[in-house]
PDB file of C-alpha atoms in Angstrom:
ATOM      1  CA  MET A   1       0.000   0.000   0.000  1.00  0.00           C
ATOM      2  CA  THR A   2       1.006   3.632   0.200  1.00  0.00           C
ATOM      3  CA  GLU A   3       3.574   3.635   2.976  1.00  0.00           C
ATOM      4  CA  ALA A   4       4.988   0.123   3.242  1.00  0.00           C
ATOM      5  CA  VAL A   5       8.687  -0.410   3.863  1.00  0.00           C
ATOM      6  CA  GLU A   6      10.360  -0.494   0.474  1.00  0.00           C
ATOM      7  CA  GLU A   7      12.610  -3.259  -0.779  1.00  0.00           C
ATOM      8  CA  SER A   8      15.467  -1.508  -2.556  1.00  0.00           C
ATOM      9  CA  SER A   9      18.852  -1.920  -4.050  1.00  0.00           C
ATOM     10  CA  SER A  10      21.968  -0.317  -2.532  1.00  0.00           C
ATOM     11  CA  GLU A  11      21.128   2.837  -4.487  1.00  0.00           C
ATOM     12  CA  GLY A  12      17.690   3.072  -2.872  1.00  0.00           C
ATOM     13  CA  VAL A  13      15.755   2.202  -6.049  1.00  0.00           C
ATOM     14  CA  LEU A  14      12.989  -0.408  -5.998  1.00  0.00           C
ATOM     15  CA  THR A  15      14.090  -3.765  -7.399  1.00  0.00           C
ATOM     16  CA  ALA A  16      12.424  -5.236 -10.474  1.00  0.00           C
ATOM     17  CA  HIS A  17      10.771  -7.867  -8.282  1.00  0.00           C
ATOM     18  CA  GLU A  18       9.275  -5.278  -5.928  1.00  0.00           C
ATOM     19  CA  THR A  19       8.192  -2.994  -8.776  1.00  0.00           C
ATOM     20  CA  VAL A  20       6.333  -5.790 -10.561  1.00  0.00           C
ATOM     21  CA  TYR A  21       4.751  -6.987  -7.318  1.00  0.00           C
ATOM     22  CA  ARG A  22       3.502  -3.526  -6.371  1.00  0.00           C
ATOM     23  CA  ARG A  23       2.174  -2.808  -9.845  1.00  0.00           C
ATOM     24  CA  LEU A  24       0.246  -6.076  -9.992  1.00  0.00           C
ATOM     25  CA  ARG A  25      -1.095  -5.673  -6.474  1.00  0.00           C
ATOM     26  CA  GLY A  26      -2.178  -2.117  -7.241  1.00  0.00           C
ATOM     27  CA  ASP A  27      -3.932  -3.170 -10.460  1.00  0.00           C
ATOM     28  CA  ILE A  28      -5.785  -5.957  -8.647  1.00  0.00           C
ATOM     29  CA  ALA A  29      -6.748  -3.736  -5.701  1.00  0.00           C
ATOM     30  CA  ALA A  30      -8.035  -1.038  -8.054  1.00  0.00           C
ATOM     31  CA  GLY A  31     -10.121  -3.541  -9.999  1.00  0.00           C
ATOM     32  CA  GLN A  32      -8.121  -2.949 -13.172  1.00  0.00           C
ATOM     33  CA  ILE A  33      -7.543  -6.694 -13.287  1.00  0.00           C
ATOM     34  CA  ALA A  34     -10.987  -8.118 -12.654  1.00  0.00           C
ATOM     35  CA  PRO A  35     -11.805 -11.038 -10.342  1.00  0.00           C
ATOM     36  CA  GLY A  36     -11.612 -14.308 -12.237  1.00  0.00           C
ATOM     37  CA  THR A  37      -9.009 -13.045 -14.703  1.00  0.00           C
ATOM     38  CA  ARG A  38      -6.400 -15.667 -15.594  1.00  0.00           C
ATOM     39  CA  LEU A  39      -2.864 -14.351 -15.211  1.00  0.00           C
ATOM     40  CA  VAL A  40      -0.450 -15.710 -17.815  1.00  0.00           C
ATOM     41  CA  GLN A  41       3.199 -15.231 -16.921  1.00  0.00           C
ATOM     42  CA  ARG A  42       4.476 -14.568 -20.454  1.00  0.00           C
ATOM     43  CA  LYS A  43       1.764 -12.028 -21.199  1.00  0.00           C
ATOM     44  CA  LEU A  44       2.369 -10.197 -17.927  1.00  0.00           C
ATOM     45  CA  ALA A  45       6.126 -10.155 -18.557  1.00  0.00           C
ATOM     46  CA  SER A  46       5.585  -8.716 -22.023  1.00  0.00           C
ATOM     47  CA  ARG A  47       3.193  -6.041 -20.740  1.00  0.00           C
ATOM     48  CA  MET A  48       5.576  -5.004 -17.968  1.00  0.00           C
ATOM     49  CA  GLY A  49       8.750  -5.235 -20.009  1.00  0.00           C
ATOM     50  CA  THR A  50      10.471  -7.740 -17.782  1.00  0.00           C
ATOM     51  CA  SER A  51      11.433 -11.393 -17.638  1.00  0.00           C
ATOM     52  CA  THR A  52       9.105 -13.993 -16.162  1.00  0.00           C
ATOM     53  CA  ILE A  53      11.223 -14.341 -13.006  1.00  0.00           C
ATOM     54  CA  PRO A  54       9.856 -11.197 -11.250  1.00  0.00           C
ATOM     55  CA  ILE A  55       6.370 -12.169 -12.465  1.00  0.00           C
ATOM     56  CA  ILE A  56       6.615 -15.616 -10.896  1.00  0.00           C
ATOM     57  CA  ASP A  57       7.818 -14.090  -7.624  1.00  0.00           C
ATOM     58  CA  ALA A  58       5.002 -11.502  -7.612  1.00  0.00           C
ATOM     59  CA  LEU A  59       2.335 -14.120  -8.308  1.00  0.00           C
ATOM     60  CA  ARG A  60       3.668 -16.257  -5.479  1.00  0.00           C
ATOM     61  CA  ARG A  61       3.544 -13.337  -3.040  1.00  0.00           C
ATOM     62  CA  LEU A  62       0.079 -12.264  -4.120  1.00  0.00           C
ATOM     63  CA  GLU A  63      -1.242 -15.786  -3.784  1.00  0.00           C
ATOM     64  CA  GLY A  64       0.203 -15.878  -0.275  1.00  0.00           C
ATOM     65  CA  GLU A  65      -1.706 -12.676   0.504  1.00  0.00           C
ATOM     66  CA  GLY A  66      -4.951 -14.240  -0.675  1.00  0.00           C
ATOM     67  CA  LEU A  67      -5.430 -12.094  -3.784  1.00  0.00           C
ATOM     68  CA  LEU A  68      -4.782 -14.929  -6.267  1.00  0.00           C
ATOM     69  CA  VAL A  69      -5.794 -18.564  -6.506  1.00  0.00           C
ATOM     70  CA  THR A  70      -3.825 -21.224  -8.380  1.00  0.00           C
ATOM     71  CA  THR A  71      -5.626 -24.351  -9.557  1.00  0.00           C
ATOM     72  CA  PRO A  72      -3.537 -27.276 -10.884  1.00  0.00           C
ATOM     73  CA  GLY A  73      -4.136 -27.760 -14.587  1.00  0.00           C
ATOM     74  CA  VAL A  74      -6.080 -24.512 -14.831  1.00  0.00           C
ATOM     75  CA  GLY A  75      -3.675 -21.728 -13.855  1.00  0.00           C
ATOM     76  CA  THR A  76      -3.600 -18.659 -11.637  1.00  0.00           C
ATOM     77  CA  HIS A  77      -6.631 -16.392 -11.392  1.00  0.00           C
ATOM     78  CA  VAL A  78      -7.557 -13.243  -9.515  1.00  0.00           C
ATOM     79  CA  ARG A  79      -9.650 -14.384  -6.582  1.00  0.00           C
ATOM     80  CA  ARG A  80     -13.427 -14.159  -6.691  1.00  0.00           C
ATOM     81  CA  TRP A  81     -14.553 -13.380  -3.157  1.00  0.00           C
ATOM     82  CA  GLN A  82     -17.473 -15.322  -1.733  1.00  0.00           C
ATOM     83  CA  PRO A  83     -19.930 -13.778   0.753  1.00  0.00           C
ATOM     84  CA  GLU A  84     -18.680 -15.917   3.629  1.00  0.00           C
ATOM     85  CA  GLU A  85     -15.079 -14.913   2.893  1.00  0.00           C
ATOM     86  CA  ILE A  86     -15.958 -11.221   2.850  1.00  0.00           C
ATOM     87  CA  GLU A  87     -17.586 -11.476   6.268  1.00  0.00           C
ATOM     88  CA  GLU A  88     -14.603 -13.410   7.611  1.00  0.00           C
ATOM     89  CA  ILE A  89     -12.118 -10.823   6.300  1.00  0.00           C
ATOM     90  CA  TYR A  90     -14.018  -8.007   8.017  1.00  0.00           C
ATOM     91  CA  MET A  91     -14.192  -9.983  11.258  1.00  0.00           C
ATOM     92  CA  MET A  92     -10.443 -10.607  11.187  1.00  0.00           C
ATOM     93  CA  ARG A  93      -9.695  -6.977  10.362  1.00  0.00           C
ATOM     94  CA  SER A  94     -11.941  -5.921  13.239  1.00  0.00           C
ATOM     95  CA  ALA A  95      -9.857  -8.019  15.633  1.00  0.00           C
ATOM     96  CA  LEU A  96      -6.568  -6.683  14.219  1.00  0.00           C
ATOM     97  CA  GLU A  97      -7.773  -3.094  14.417  1.00  0.00           C
ATOM     98  CA  GLY A  98      -8.868  -3.622  18.002  1.00  0.00           C
ATOM     99  CA  VAL A  99      -5.428  -4.894  19.004  1.00  0.00           C
ATOM    100  CA  ALA A 100      -3.705  -2.033  17.176  1.00  0.00           C
ATOM    101  CA  CYS A 101      -5.891   0.502  18.984  1.00  0.00           C
ATOM    102  CA  ARG A 102      -5.193  -1.147  22.345  1.00  0.00           C
ATOM    103  CA  PHE A 103      -1.442  -0.949  21.748  1.00  0.00           C
ATOM    104  CA  PHE A 104      -1.774   2.625  20.481  1.00  0.00           C
ATOM    105  CA  ALA A 105      -3.481   3.656  23.727  1.00  0.00           C
ATOM    106  CA  GLN A 106      -0.673   2.052  25.697  1.00  0.00           C
ATOM    107  CA  ARG A 107       2.339   3.026  23.594  1.00  0.00           C
ATOM    108  CA  ALA A 108       1.616   6.168  21.579  1.00  0.00           C
ATOM    109  CA  THR A 109       3.848   9.173  22.146  1.00  0.00           C
ATOM    110  CA  LEU A 110       2.668  12.772  22.212  1.00  0.00           C
ATOM    111  CA  THR A 111       3.934  13.053  18.638  1.00  0.00           C
ATOM    112  CA  ASP A 112       1.840  10.025  17.654  1.00  0.00           C
ATOM    113  CA  LEU A 113      -1.238  11.662  19.163  1.00  0.00           C
ATOM    114  CA  ALA A 114      -0.573  14.908  17.327  1.00  0.00           C
ATOM    115  CA  MET A 115      -0.156  13.022  14.061  1.00  0.00           C
ATOM    116  CA  LEU A 116      -3.415  11.165  14.713  1.00  0.00           C
ATOM    117  CA  GLU A 117      -5.205  14.510  14.950  1.00  0.00           C
ATOM    118  CA  ALA A 118      -3.469  15.707  11.784  1.00  0.00           C
ATOM    119  CA  TYR A 119      -4.454  12.599   9.813  1.00  0.00           C
ATOM    120  CA  ASN A 120      -8.036  12.940  11.003  1.00  0.00           C
ATOM    121  CA  GLU A 121      -8.107  16.576   9.899  1.00  0.00           C
ATOM    122  CA  GLU A 122      -6.798  15.517   6.479  1.00  0.00           C
ATOM    123  CA  PHE A 123      -9.554  12.941   6.232  1.00  0.00           C
ATOM    124  CA  GLU A 124     -12.219  15.479   7.168  1.00  0.00           C
ATOM    125  CA  ALA A 125     -10.866  17.852   4.519  1.00  0.00           C
ATOM    126  CA  ALA A 126     -11.077  14.996   2.018  1.00  0.00           C
ATOM    127  CA  VAL A 127     -14.725  14.403   2.945  1.00  0.00           C
ATOM    128  CA  ARG A 128     -15.478  18.090   2.438  1.00  0.00           C
ATOM    129  CA  SER A 129     -13.787  17.955  -0.961  1.00  0.00           C
ATOM    130  CA  GLY A 130     -16.150  15.200  -2.073  1.00  0.00           C
ATOM    131  CA  SER A 131     -13.274  13.160  -3.519  1.00  0.00           C
ATOM    132  CA  LEU A 132     -13.750   9.454  -2.862  1.00  0.00           C
ATOM    133  CA  GLU A 133     -10.192   8.703  -3.969  1.00  0.00           C
ATOM    134  CA  ARG A 134      -8.779  11.263  -1.542  1.00  0.00           C
ATOM    135  CA  CYS A 135     -11.023   9.931   1.249  1.00  0.00           C
ATOM    136  CA  ARG A 136      -9.738   6.423   0.732  1.00  0.00           C
ATOM    137  CA  ALA A 137      -6.115   7.553   0.715  1.00  0.00           C
ATOM    138  CA  THR A 138      -6.397   9.631   3.885  1.00  0.00           C
ATOM    139  CA  ASP A 139      -8.460   6.951   5.631  1.00  0.00           C
ATOM    140  CA  GLU A 140      -5.705   4.439   4.881  1.00  0.00           C
ATOM    141  CA  GLN A 141      -3.026   6.828   6.158  1.00  0.00           C
ATOM    142  CA  LEU A 142      -4.867   7.274   9.455  1.00  0.00           C
ATOM    143  CA  HIS A 143      -5.280   3.549  10.054  1.00  0.00           C
ATOM    144  CA  PHE A 144      -1.706   2.780   9.044  1.00  0.00           C
ATOM    145  CA  HIS A 145      -0.531   5.436  11.496  1.00  0.00           C
ATOM    146  CA  ILE A 146      -2.437   3.714  14.304  1.00  0.00           C
ATOM    147  CA  ALA A 147      -0.856   0.395  13.337  1.00  0.00           C
ATOM    148  CA  ARG A 148       2.658   1.880  13.197  1.00  0.00           C
ATOM    149  CA  ALA A 149       2.252   3.571  16.564  1.00  0.00           C
ATOM    150  CA  SER A 150       1.343   0.191  18.039  1.00  0.00           C
ATOM    151  CA  ARG A 151       5.094  -0.509  17.787  1.00  0.00           C
ATOM    152  CA  SER A 152       4.454  -4.016  16.427  1.00  0.00           C
ATOM    153  CA  SER A 153       5.935  -4.661  12.991  1.00  0.00           C
ATOM    154  CA  GLU A 154       4.111  -7.986  12.644  1.00  0.00           C
ATOM    155  CA  LEU A 155       0.772  -6.386  13.473  1.00  0.00           C
ATOM    156  CA  PHE A 156       1.444  -3.659  10.931  1.00  0.00           C
ATOM    157  CA  ARG A 157       2.220  -6.280   8.276  1.00  0.00           C
ATOM    158  CA  LEU A 158      -1.054  -8.078   8.919  1.00  0.00           C
ATOM    159  CA  ILE A 159      -3.066  -4.856   8.867  1.00  0.00           C
ATOM    160  CA  GLU A 160      -1.400  -3.670   5.671  1.00  0.00           C
ATOM    161  CA  ASN A 161      -2.236  -6.946   3.957  1.00  0.00           C
ATOM    162  CA  SER A 162      -5.828  -6.957   5.204  1.00  0.00           C
ATOM    163  CA  ALA A 163      -6.221  -3.346   4.047  1.00  0.00           C
ATOM    164  CA  CYS A 164      -5.223  -4.352   0.520  1.00  0.00           C
ATOM    165  CA  VAL A 165      -7.661  -7.270   0.560  1.00  0.00           C
ATOM    166  CA  LEU A 166     -10.523  -5.070   1.792  1.00  0.00           C
ATOM    167  CA  LEU A 167      -9.719  -2.394  -0.786  1.00  0.00           C
ATOM    168  CA  THR A 168      -9.816  -5.053  -3.491  1.00  0.00           C
ATOM    169  CA  ILE A 169     -13.185  -6.300  -2.268  1.00  0.00           C
ATOM    170  CA  ASP A 170     -14.599  -2.760  -2.042  1.00  0.00           C
ATOM    171  CA  ASN A 171     -13.367  -1.793  -5.508  1.00  0.00           C
ATOM    172  CA  THR A 172     -14.518  -4.912  -7.318  1.00  0.00           C
ATOM    173  CA  MET A 173     -17.729  -5.980  -5.608  1.00  0.00           C
ATOM    174  CA  PHE A 174     -19.625  -2.994  -4.205  1.00  0.00           C
ATOM    175  CA  PRO A 175     -20.707   0.538  -5.169  1.00  0.00           C
ATOM    176  CA  PRO A 176     -17.696   2.817  -4.498  1.00  0.00           C
ATOM    177  CA  GLU A 177     -19.560   5.211  -2.222  1.00  0.00           C
ATOM    178  CA  LEU A 178     -20.139   2.441   0.339  1.00  0.00           C
ATOM    179  CA  SER A 179     -16.484   2.245   1.380  1.00  0.00           C
ATOM    180  CA  ILE A 180     -16.545   5.780   2.795  1.00  0.00           C
ATOM    181  CA  PRO A 181     -19.959   6.833   4.184  1.00  0.00           C
ATOM    182  CA  MET A 182     -19.539  10.451   3.125  1.00  0.00           C
ATOM    183  CA  GLU A 183     -23.089  11.328   4.108  1.00  0.00           C
ATOM    184  CA  LEU A 184     -21.881  11.336   7.730  1.00  0.00           C
ATOM    185  CA  GLY A 185     -19.864  14.426   6.952  1.00  0.00           C
ATOM    186  CA  PRO A 186     -16.703  15.680   8.706  1.00  0.00           C
ATOM    187  CA  SER A 187     -16.098  14.263  12.190  1.00  0.00           C
ATOM    188  CA  GLY A 188     -18.692  11.560  11.591  1.00  0.00           C
ATOM    189  CA  VAL A 189     -16.453   8.669  10.583  1.00  0.00           C
ATOM    190  CA  HIS A 190     -13.504   8.667  12.980  1.00  0.00           C
ATOM    191  CA  ALA A 191     -14.758  10.837  15.844  1.00  0.00           C
ATOM    192  CA  GLU A 192     -15.439   8.017  18.316  1.00  0.00           C
ATOM    193  CA  LEU A 193     -12.254   6.189  17.345  1.00  0.00           C
ATOM    194  CA  VAL A 194     -10.002   9.220  17.758  1.00  0.00           C
ATOM    195  CA  GLU A 195     -11.511  10.165  21.115  1.00  0.00           C
ATOM    196  CA  ALA A 196     -11.079   6.619  22.392  1.00  0.00           C
ATOM    197  CA  LEU A 197      -7.426   6.557  21.328  1.00  0.00           C
ATOM    198  CA  LYS A 198      -6.779   9.907  22.983  1.00  0.00           C
ATOM    199  CA  SER A 199      -8.329   8.636  26.223  1.00  0.00           C
ATOM    200  CA  ARG A 200      -5.367   6.255  26.752  1.00  0.00           C
ATOM    201  CA  ASP A 201      -7.861   3.649  27.959  1.00  0.00           C
ATOM    202  CA  PRO A 202      -6.825   0.335  26.301  1.00  0.00           C
ATOM    203  CA  GLU A 203     -10.229  -1.330  26.746  1.00  0.00           C
ATOM    204  CA  ARG A 204     -12.114   1.631  25.326  1.00  0.00           C
ATOM    205  CA  ALA A 205      -9.649   1.992  22.465  1.00  0.00           C
ATOM    206  CA  GLU A 206      -9.828  -1.677  21.505  1.00  0.00           C
ATOM    207  CA  GLU A 207     -13.624  -1.710  21.498  1.00  0.00           C
ATOM    208  CA  ALA A 208     -13.719   1.490  19.434  1.00  0.00           C
ATOM    209  CA  GLY A 209     -11.343  -0.036  16.880  1.00  0.00           C
ATOM    210  CA  ARG A 210     -13.426  -3.180  16.561  1.00  0.00           C
ATOM    211  CA  ARG A 211     -16.668  -1.202  16.340  1.00  0.00           C
ATOM    212  CA  HIS A 212     -15.214   1.092  13.674  1.00  0.00           C
ATOM    213  CA  VAL A 213     -14.459  -1.829  11.335  1.00  0.00           C
ATOM    214  CA  ARG A 214     -17.784  -3.509  12.099  1.00  0.00           C
ATOM    215  CA  GLY A 215     -19.451  -0.270  11.059  1.00  0.00           C
ATOM    216  CA  GLY A 216     -17.731  -0.551   7.698  1.00  0.00           C
ATOM    217  CA  TYR A 217     -19.101  -4.053   7.249  1.00  0.00           C
ATOM    218  CA  GLU A 218     -22.597  -2.880   8.128  1.00  0.00           C
ATOM    219  CA  GLN A 219     -22.425  -0.554   5.116  1.00  0.00           C
ATOM    220  CA  ILE A 220     -22.010  -3.468   2.716  1.00  0.00           C
ATOM    221  CA  GLU A 221     -23.882  -6.172   4.645  1.00  0.00           C
ATOM    222  CA  PRO A 222     -27.121  -5.816   2.621  1.00  0.00           C
ATOM    223  CA  TYR A 223     -25.130  -6.370  -0.574  1.00  0.00           C
ATOM    224  CA  VAL A 224     -23.344  -9.375   0.909  1.00  0.00           C
ATOM    225  CA  ALA A 225     -26.713 -10.833   1.891  1.00  0.00           C
ATOM    226  CA  ARG A 226     -27.918 -10.579  -1.721  1.00  0.00           C
ATOM    227  CA  MET A 227     -24.834 -12.449  -2.895  1.00  0.00           C
ATOM    228  CA  ARG A 228     -25.584 -15.477  -0.738  1.00  0.00           C
ATOM    229  CA  SER A 229     -27.148 -18.444  -2.464  1.00  0.00           C
ATOM    230  CA  PRO A 230     -30.781 -19.117  -1.499  1.00  0.00           C
ATOM    231  CA  ARG A 231     -31.076 -21.862   1.041  1.00  0.00           C
ATOM    232  CA  ALA A 232     -32.791 -25.039   0.022  1.00  0.00           C
TER     233      ALA A 232
END
């Protein structure tokens, strides 16, 4: 995503492997490569102007992150998300967000708190601008900041990956306006979360983090329900 630690050469430039991986992940997350699309190594290499070696590595990493599915004798496809999987992903992200918020309340510095306020102000400005793309970017920055301030690199890795999965689901399966409920207006989306984090109360912060993600699922839940197969 936007602020992950970069793999680089000694000159500080992204390697071919990392560049291909990020480009493919970004295209999948944005819905530019649709769910169900078969990914052919030679065609991808030709499109990206590289050998198949970075392509193979990128496909392996993306499959490990859950964005691709490889079927023997069939090939590698962009994952089609099932209703049950979508609910599970949101439940897992809710738990991760809760832990990150708990750690934030316990470990955040005064600088971390100030940056939290700044990121929230940026998000509110994005809402006022009416730009969904800007809202998504600033929302991601705020949540990644919470994860970083948890001082757990493994937790950050898990949250970053889940954020990419959720963005992919939002972009490919639901109306775009559902991912950011802009009708709430400024201060409506993160107000409870930010206040809970500032309280330094770990229990309150964790519950607010979980509730915040559950609220996101509630926005799409009616659509998920329609996707479910009728019961016999």
